[in-house]
JSON list of C-alpha atoms in Angstrom, two decimals:
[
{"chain": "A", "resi": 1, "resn": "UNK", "atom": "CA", "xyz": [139.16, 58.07, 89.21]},
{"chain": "A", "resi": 2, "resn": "UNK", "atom": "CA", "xyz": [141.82, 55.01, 88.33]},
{"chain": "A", "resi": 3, "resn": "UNK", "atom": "CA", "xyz": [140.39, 52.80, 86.14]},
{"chain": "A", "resi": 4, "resn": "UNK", "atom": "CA", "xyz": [141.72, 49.01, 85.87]},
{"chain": "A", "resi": 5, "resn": "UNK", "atom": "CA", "xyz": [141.68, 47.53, 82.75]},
{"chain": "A", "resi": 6, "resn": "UNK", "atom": "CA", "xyz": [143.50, 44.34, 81.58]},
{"chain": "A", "resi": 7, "resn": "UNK", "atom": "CA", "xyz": [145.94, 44.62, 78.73]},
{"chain": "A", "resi": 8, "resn": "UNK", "atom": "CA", "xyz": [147.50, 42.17, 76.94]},
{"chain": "A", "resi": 9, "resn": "UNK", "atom": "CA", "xyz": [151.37, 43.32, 76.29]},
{"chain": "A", "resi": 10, "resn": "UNK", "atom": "CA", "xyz": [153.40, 40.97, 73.68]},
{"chain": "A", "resi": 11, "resn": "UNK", "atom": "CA", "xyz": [157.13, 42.02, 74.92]},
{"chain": "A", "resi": 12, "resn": "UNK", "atom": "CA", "xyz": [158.58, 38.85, 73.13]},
{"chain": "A", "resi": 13, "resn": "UNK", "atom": "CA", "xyz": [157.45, 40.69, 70.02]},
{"chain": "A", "resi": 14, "resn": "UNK", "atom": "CA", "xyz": [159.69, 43.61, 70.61]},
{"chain": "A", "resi": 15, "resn": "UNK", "atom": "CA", "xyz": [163.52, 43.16, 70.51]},
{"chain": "A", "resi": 16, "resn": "UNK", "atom": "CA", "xyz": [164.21, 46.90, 72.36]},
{"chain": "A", "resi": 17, "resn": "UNK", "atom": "CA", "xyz": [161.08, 45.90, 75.01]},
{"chain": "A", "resi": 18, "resn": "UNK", "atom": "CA", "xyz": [162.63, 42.33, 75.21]},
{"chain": "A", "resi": 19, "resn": "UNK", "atom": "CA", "xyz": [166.38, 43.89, 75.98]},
{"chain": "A", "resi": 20, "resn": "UNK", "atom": "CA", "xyz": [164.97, 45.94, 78.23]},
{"chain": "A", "resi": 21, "resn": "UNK", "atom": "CA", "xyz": [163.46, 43.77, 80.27]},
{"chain": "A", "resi": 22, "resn": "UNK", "atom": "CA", "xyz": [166.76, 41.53, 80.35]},
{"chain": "A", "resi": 23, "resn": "UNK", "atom": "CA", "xyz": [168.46, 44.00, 81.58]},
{"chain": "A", "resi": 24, "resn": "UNK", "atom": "CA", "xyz": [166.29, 44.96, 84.24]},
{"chain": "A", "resi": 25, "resn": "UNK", "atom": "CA", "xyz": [166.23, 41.24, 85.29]},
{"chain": "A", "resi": 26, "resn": "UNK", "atom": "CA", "xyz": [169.65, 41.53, 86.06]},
{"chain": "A", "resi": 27, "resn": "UNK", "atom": "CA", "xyz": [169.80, 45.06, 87.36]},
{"chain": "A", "resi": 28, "resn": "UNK", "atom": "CA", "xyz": [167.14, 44.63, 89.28]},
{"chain": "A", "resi": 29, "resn": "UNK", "atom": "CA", "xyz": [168.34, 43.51, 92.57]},
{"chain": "A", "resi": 30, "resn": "UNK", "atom": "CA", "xyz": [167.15, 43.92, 96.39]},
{"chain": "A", "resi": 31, "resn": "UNK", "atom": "CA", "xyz": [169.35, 47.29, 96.84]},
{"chain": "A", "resi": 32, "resn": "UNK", "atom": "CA", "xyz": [167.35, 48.52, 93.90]},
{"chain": "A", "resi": 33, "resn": "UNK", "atom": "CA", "xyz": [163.95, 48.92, 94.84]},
{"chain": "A", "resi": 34, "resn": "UNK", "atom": "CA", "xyz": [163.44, 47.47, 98.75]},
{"chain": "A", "resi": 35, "resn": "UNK", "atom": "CA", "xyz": [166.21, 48.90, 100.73]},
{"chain": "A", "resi": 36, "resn": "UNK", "atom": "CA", "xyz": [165.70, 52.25, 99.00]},
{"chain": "A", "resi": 37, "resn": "UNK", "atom": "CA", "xyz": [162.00, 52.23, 99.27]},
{"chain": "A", "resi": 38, "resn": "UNK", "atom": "CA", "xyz": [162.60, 51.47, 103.27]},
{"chain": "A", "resi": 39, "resn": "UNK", "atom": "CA", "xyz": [164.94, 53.96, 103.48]},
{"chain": "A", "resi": 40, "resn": "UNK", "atom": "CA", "xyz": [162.54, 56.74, 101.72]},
{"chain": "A", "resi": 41, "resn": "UNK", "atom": "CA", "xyz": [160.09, 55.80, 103.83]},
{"chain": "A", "resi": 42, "resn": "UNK", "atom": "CA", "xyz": [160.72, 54.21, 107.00]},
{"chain": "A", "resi": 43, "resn": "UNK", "atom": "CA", "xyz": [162.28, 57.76, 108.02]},
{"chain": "A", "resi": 44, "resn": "UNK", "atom": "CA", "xyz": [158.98, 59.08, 108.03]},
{"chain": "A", "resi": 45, "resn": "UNK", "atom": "CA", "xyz": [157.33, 57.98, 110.80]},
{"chain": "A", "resi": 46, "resn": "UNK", "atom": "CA", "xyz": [157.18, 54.85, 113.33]},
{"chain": "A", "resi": 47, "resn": "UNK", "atom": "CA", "xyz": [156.27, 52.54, 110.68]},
{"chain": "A", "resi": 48, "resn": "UNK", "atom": "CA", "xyz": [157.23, 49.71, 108.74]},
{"chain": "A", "resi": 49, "resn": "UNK", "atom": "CA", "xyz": [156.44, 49.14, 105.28]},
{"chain": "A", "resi": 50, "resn": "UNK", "atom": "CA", "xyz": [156.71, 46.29, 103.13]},
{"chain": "A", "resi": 51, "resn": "UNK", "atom": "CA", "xyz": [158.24, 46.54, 100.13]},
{"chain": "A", "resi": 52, "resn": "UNK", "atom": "CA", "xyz": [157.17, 42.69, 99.39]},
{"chain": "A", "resi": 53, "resn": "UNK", "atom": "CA", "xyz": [153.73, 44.19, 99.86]},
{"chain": "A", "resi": 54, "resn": "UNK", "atom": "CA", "xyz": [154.49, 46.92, 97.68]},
{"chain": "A", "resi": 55, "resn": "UNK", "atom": "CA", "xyz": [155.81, 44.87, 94.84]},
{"chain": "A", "resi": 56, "resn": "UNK", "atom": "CA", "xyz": [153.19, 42.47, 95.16]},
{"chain": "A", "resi": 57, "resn": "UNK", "atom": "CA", "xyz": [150.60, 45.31, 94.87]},
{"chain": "A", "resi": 58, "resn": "UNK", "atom": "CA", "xyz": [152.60, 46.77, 91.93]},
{"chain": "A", "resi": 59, "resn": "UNK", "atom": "CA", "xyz": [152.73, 43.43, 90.11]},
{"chain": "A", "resi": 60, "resn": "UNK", "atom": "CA", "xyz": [149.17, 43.14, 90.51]},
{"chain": "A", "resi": 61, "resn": "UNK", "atom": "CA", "xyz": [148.69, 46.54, 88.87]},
{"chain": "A", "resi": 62, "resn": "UNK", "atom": "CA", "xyz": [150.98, 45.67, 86.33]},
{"chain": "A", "resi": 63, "resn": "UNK", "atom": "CA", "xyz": [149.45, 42.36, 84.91]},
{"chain": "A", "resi": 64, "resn": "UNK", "atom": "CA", "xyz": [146.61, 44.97, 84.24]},
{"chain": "A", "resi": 65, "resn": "UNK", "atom": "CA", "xyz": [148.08, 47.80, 82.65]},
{"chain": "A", "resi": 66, "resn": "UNK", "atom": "CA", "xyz": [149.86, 48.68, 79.04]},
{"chain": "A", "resi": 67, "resn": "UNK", "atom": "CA", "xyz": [152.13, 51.77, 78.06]},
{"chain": "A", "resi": 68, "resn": "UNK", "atom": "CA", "xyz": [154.32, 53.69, 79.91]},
{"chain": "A", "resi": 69, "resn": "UNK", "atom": "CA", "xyz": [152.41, 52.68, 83.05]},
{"chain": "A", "resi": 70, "resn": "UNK", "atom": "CA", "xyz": [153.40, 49.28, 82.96]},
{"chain": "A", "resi": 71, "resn": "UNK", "atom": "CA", "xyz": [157.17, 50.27, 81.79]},
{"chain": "A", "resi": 72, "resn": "UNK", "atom": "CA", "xyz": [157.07, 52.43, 84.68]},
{"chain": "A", "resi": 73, "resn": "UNK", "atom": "CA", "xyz": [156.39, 49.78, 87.10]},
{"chain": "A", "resi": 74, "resn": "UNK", "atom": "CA", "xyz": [158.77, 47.51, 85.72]},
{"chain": "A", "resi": 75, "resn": "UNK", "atom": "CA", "xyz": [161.27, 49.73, 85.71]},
{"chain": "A", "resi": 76, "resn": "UNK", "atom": "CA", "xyz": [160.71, 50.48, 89.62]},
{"chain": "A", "resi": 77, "resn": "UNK", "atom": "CA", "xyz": [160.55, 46.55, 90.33]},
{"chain": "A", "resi": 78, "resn": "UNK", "atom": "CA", "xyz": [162.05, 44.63, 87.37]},
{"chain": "A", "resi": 79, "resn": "UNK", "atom": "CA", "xyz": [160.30, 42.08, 85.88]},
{"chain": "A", "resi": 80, "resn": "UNK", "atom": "CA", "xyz": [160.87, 38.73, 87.49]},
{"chain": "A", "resi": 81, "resn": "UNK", "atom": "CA", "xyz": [157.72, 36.39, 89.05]},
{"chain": "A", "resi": 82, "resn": "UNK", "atom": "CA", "xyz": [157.32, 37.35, 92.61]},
{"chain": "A", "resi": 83, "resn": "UNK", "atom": "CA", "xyz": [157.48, 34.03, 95.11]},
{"chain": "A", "resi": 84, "resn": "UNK", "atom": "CA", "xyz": [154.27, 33.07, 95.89]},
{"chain": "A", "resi": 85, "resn": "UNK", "atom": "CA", "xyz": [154.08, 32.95, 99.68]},
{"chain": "A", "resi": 86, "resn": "UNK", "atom": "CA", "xyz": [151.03, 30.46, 101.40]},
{"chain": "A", "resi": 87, "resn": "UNK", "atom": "CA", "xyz": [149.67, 31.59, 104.88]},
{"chain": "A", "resi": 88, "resn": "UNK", "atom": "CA", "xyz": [150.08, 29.15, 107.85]},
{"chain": "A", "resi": 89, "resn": "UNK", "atom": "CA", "xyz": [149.88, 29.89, 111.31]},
{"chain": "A", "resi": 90, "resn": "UNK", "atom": "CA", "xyz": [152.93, 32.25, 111.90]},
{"chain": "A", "resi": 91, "resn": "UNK", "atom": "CA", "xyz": [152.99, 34.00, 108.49]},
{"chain": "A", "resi": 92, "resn": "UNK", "atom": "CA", "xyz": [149.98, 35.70, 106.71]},
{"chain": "A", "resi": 93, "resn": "UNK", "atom": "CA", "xyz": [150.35, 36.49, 103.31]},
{"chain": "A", "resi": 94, "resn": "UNK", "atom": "CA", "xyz": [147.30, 37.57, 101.14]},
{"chain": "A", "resi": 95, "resn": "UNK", "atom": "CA", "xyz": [145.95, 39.44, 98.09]},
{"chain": "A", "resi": 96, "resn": "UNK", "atom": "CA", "xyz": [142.63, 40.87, 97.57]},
{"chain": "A", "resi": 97, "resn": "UNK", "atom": "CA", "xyz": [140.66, 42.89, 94.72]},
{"chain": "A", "resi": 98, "resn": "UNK", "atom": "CA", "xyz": [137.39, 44.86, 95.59]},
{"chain": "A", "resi": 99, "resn": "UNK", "atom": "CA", "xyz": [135.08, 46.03, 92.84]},
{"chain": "A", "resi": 100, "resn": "UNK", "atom": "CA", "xyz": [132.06, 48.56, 93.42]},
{"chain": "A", "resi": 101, "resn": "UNK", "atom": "CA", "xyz": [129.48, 46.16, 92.00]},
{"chain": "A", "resi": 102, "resn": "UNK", "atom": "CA", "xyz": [127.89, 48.70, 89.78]},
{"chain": "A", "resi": 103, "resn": "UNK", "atom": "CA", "xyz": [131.82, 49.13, 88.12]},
{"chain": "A", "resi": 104, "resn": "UNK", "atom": "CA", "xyz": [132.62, 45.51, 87.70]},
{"chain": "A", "resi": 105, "resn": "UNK", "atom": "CA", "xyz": [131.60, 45.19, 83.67]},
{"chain": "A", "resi": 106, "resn": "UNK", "atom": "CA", "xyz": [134.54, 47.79, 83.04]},
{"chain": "A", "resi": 107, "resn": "UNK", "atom": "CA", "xyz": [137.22, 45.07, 84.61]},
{"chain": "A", "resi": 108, "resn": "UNK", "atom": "CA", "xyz": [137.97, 42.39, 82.79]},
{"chain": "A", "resi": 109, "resn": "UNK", "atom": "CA", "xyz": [137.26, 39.09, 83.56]},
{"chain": "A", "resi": 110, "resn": "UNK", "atom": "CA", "xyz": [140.65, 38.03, 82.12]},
{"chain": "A", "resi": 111, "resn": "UNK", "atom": "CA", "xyz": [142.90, 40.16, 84.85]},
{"chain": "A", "resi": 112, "resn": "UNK", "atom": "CA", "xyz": [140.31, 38.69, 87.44]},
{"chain": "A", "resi": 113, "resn": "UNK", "atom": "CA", "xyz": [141.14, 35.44, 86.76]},
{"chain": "A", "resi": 114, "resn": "UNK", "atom": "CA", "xyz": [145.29, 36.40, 86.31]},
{"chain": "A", "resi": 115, "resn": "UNK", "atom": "CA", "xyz": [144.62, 37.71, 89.75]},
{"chain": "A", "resi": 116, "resn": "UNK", "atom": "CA", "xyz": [143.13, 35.05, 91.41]},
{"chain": "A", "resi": 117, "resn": "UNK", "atom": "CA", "xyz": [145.61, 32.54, 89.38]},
{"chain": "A", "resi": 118, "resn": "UNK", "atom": "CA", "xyz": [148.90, 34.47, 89.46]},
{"chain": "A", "resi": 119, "resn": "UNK", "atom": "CA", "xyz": [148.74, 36.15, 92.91]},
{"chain": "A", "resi": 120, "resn": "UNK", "atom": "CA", "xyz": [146.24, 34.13, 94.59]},
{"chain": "A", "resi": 121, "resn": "UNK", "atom": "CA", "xyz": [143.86, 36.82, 95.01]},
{"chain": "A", "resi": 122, "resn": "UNK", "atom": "CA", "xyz": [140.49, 37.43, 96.38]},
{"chain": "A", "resi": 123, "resn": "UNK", "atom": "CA", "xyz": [137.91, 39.21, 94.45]},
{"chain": "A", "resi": 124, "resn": "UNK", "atom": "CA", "xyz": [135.36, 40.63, 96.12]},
{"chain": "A", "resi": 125, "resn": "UNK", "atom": "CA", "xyz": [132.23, 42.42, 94.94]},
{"chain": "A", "resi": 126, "resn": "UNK", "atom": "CA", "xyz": [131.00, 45.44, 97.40]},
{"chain": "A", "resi": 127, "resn": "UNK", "atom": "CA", "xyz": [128.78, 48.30, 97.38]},
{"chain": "A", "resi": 128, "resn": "UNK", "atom": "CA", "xyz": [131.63, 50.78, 98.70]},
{"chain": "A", "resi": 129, "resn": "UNK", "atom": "CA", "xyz": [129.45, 52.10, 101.39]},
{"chain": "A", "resi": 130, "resn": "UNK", "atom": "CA", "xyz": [130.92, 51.03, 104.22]},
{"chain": "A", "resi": 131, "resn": "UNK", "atom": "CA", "xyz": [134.59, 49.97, 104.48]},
{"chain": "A", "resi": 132, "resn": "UNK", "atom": "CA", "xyz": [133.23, 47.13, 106.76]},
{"chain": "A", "resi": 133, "resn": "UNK", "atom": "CA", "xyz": [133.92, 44.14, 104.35]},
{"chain": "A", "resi": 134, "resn": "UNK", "atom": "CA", "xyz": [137.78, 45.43, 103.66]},
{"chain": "A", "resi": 135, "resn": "UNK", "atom": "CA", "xyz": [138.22, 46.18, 107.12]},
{"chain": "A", "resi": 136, "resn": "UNK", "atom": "CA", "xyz": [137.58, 43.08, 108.32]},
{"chain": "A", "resi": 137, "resn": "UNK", "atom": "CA", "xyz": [139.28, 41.26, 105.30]},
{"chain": "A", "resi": 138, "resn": "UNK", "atom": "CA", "xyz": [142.71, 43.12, 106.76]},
{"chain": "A", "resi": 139, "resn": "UNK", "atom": "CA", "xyz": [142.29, 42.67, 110.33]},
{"chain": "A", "resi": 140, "resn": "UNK", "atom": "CA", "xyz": [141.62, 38.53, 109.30]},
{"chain": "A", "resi": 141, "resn": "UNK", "atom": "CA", "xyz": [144.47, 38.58, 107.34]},
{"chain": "A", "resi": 142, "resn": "UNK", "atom": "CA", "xyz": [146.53, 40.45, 109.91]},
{"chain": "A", "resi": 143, "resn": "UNK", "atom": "CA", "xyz": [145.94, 38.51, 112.81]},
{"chain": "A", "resi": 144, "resn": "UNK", "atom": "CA", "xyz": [143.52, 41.25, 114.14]},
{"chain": "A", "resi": 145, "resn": "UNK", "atom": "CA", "xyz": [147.03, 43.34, 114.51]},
{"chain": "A", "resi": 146, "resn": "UNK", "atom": "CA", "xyz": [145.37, 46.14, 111.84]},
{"chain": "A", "resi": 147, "resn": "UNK", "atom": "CA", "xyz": [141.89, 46.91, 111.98]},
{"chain": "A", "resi": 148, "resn": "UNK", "atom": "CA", "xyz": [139.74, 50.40, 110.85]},
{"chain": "A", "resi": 149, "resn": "UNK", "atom": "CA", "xyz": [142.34, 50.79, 108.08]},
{"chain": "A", "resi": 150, "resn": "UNK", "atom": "CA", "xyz": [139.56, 52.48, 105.54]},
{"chain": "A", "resi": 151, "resn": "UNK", "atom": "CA", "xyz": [136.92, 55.11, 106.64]},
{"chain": "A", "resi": 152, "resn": "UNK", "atom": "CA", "xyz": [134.06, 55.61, 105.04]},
{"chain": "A", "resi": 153, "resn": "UNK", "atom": "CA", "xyz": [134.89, 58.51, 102.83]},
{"chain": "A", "resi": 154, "resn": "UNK", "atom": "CA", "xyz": [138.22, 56.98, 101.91]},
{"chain": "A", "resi": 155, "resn": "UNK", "atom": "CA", "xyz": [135.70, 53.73, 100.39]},
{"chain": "A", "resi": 156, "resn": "UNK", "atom": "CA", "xyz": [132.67, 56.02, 98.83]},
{"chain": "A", "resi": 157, "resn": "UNK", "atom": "CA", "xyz": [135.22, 57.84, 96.09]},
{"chain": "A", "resi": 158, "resn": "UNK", "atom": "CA", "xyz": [136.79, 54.24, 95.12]},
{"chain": "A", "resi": 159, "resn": "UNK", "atom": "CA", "xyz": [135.44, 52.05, 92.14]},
{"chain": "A", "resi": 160, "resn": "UNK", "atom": "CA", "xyz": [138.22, 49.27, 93.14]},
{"chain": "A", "resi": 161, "resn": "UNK", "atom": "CA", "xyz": [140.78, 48.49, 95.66]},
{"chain": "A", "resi": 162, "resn": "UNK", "atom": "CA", "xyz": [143.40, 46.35, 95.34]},
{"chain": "A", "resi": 163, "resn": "UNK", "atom": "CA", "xyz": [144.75, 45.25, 98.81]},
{"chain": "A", "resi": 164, "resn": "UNK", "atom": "CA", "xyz": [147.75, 43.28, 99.97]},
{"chain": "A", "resi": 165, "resn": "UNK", "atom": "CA", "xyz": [147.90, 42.30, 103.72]},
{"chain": "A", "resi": 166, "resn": "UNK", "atom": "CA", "xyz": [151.35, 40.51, 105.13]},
{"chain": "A", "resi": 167, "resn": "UNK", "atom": "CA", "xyz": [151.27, 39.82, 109.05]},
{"chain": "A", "resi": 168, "resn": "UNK", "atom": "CA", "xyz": [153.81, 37.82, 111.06]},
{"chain": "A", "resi": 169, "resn": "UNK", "atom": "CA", "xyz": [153.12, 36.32, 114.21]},
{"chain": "A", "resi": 170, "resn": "UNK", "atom": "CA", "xyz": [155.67, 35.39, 116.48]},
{"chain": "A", "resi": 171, "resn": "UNK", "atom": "CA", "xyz": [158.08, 35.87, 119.54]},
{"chain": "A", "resi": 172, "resn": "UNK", "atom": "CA", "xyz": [161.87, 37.26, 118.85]},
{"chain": "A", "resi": 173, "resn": "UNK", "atom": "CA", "xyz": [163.95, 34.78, 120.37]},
{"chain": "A", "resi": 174, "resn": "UNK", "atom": "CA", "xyz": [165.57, 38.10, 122.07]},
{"chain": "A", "resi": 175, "resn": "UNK", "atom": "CA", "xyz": [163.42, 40.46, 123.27]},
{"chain": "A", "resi": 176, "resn": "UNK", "atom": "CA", "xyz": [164.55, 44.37, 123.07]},
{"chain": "A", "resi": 177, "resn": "UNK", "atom": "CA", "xyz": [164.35, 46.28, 126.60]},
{"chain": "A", "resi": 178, "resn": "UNK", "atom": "CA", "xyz": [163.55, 49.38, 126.79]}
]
């Protein structure tokens, strides 16, 4: 199973890790990571994927991880602060951690609170027996456009899931035909 552990990772210290991460500030650009990730996999199938969602999930993971996992993610999505994005009623933007109750000593409470302070995330304690409470979480935060997104098997093997929802609600000032 993934575990998710907070790790506190002193780059500053580090003149090649501090280099590094200059560079990929620069490099890092919106050709880098989000037109290539919708162009791996948007070709796939009729579906759109976020790659704000995406990086937003990634960051999350990040703040919570040391070694070459977290150099991995930051060399996939650089490592600049992500906007922080507030819902209203056209635009939902939101962040979410679940934790099986019986796992939640082995997370820190540190990354809980660099969640809920950094990405404006939800924690939420749950027995994982039911996908019930993070079903309805996405469908609220999706304008009821995504519902049954978990099934129950897909809930019963997790200890934690870390979920972003994004939903935008409006009319195209065009309309396609078809």
């Amino acid at each position: 199973k993934n575990h998710v552990a907070y790790a506190t990772y002193a780059a500053e210290e580090d003149d090649d890790v501090r280099d590094f991460l200059k560079e990929r500030q620069v490099v890092n650009n919106i050709s880098d990571f989000d037109l290539s990730f919708l162009k791996l996999e948007n070709s796939k199938a009729n579906k759109v994927y976020s790659p704000l969602s995406i990086k937003c999930g990634l960051k999350m993971i990040q703040q919570g991880s040391s070694g070459i996992a977290k150099w991995k993610i930051i060399q996939s999505i650089g490592n600049r602060d992500l906007t922080k994005y507030t819902a209203n009623t056209n635009m939902s933007f939101a962040n979410a951690f679940f934790i099986r109750d019986s796992y939640k000593e082995n997370i820190s409470k540190n990354y809980i609170e660099d969640l809920k302070t950094n990405h404006n995330a939800e924690v939420v304690f749950d027995e994982f027996k039911k996908p019930d409470n993070i079903n309805s979480w996405v469908s609220n935060k999706t304008f009821n456009l995504i519902s049954g997104l978990l099934d129950d098997d897909k809930v019963k093997k997790q200890d934690v899931i870390l979920t972003n929802a994004l939903a935008i609600n409006m009319e195209w000032q065009k309309m396609l035909q078809a």
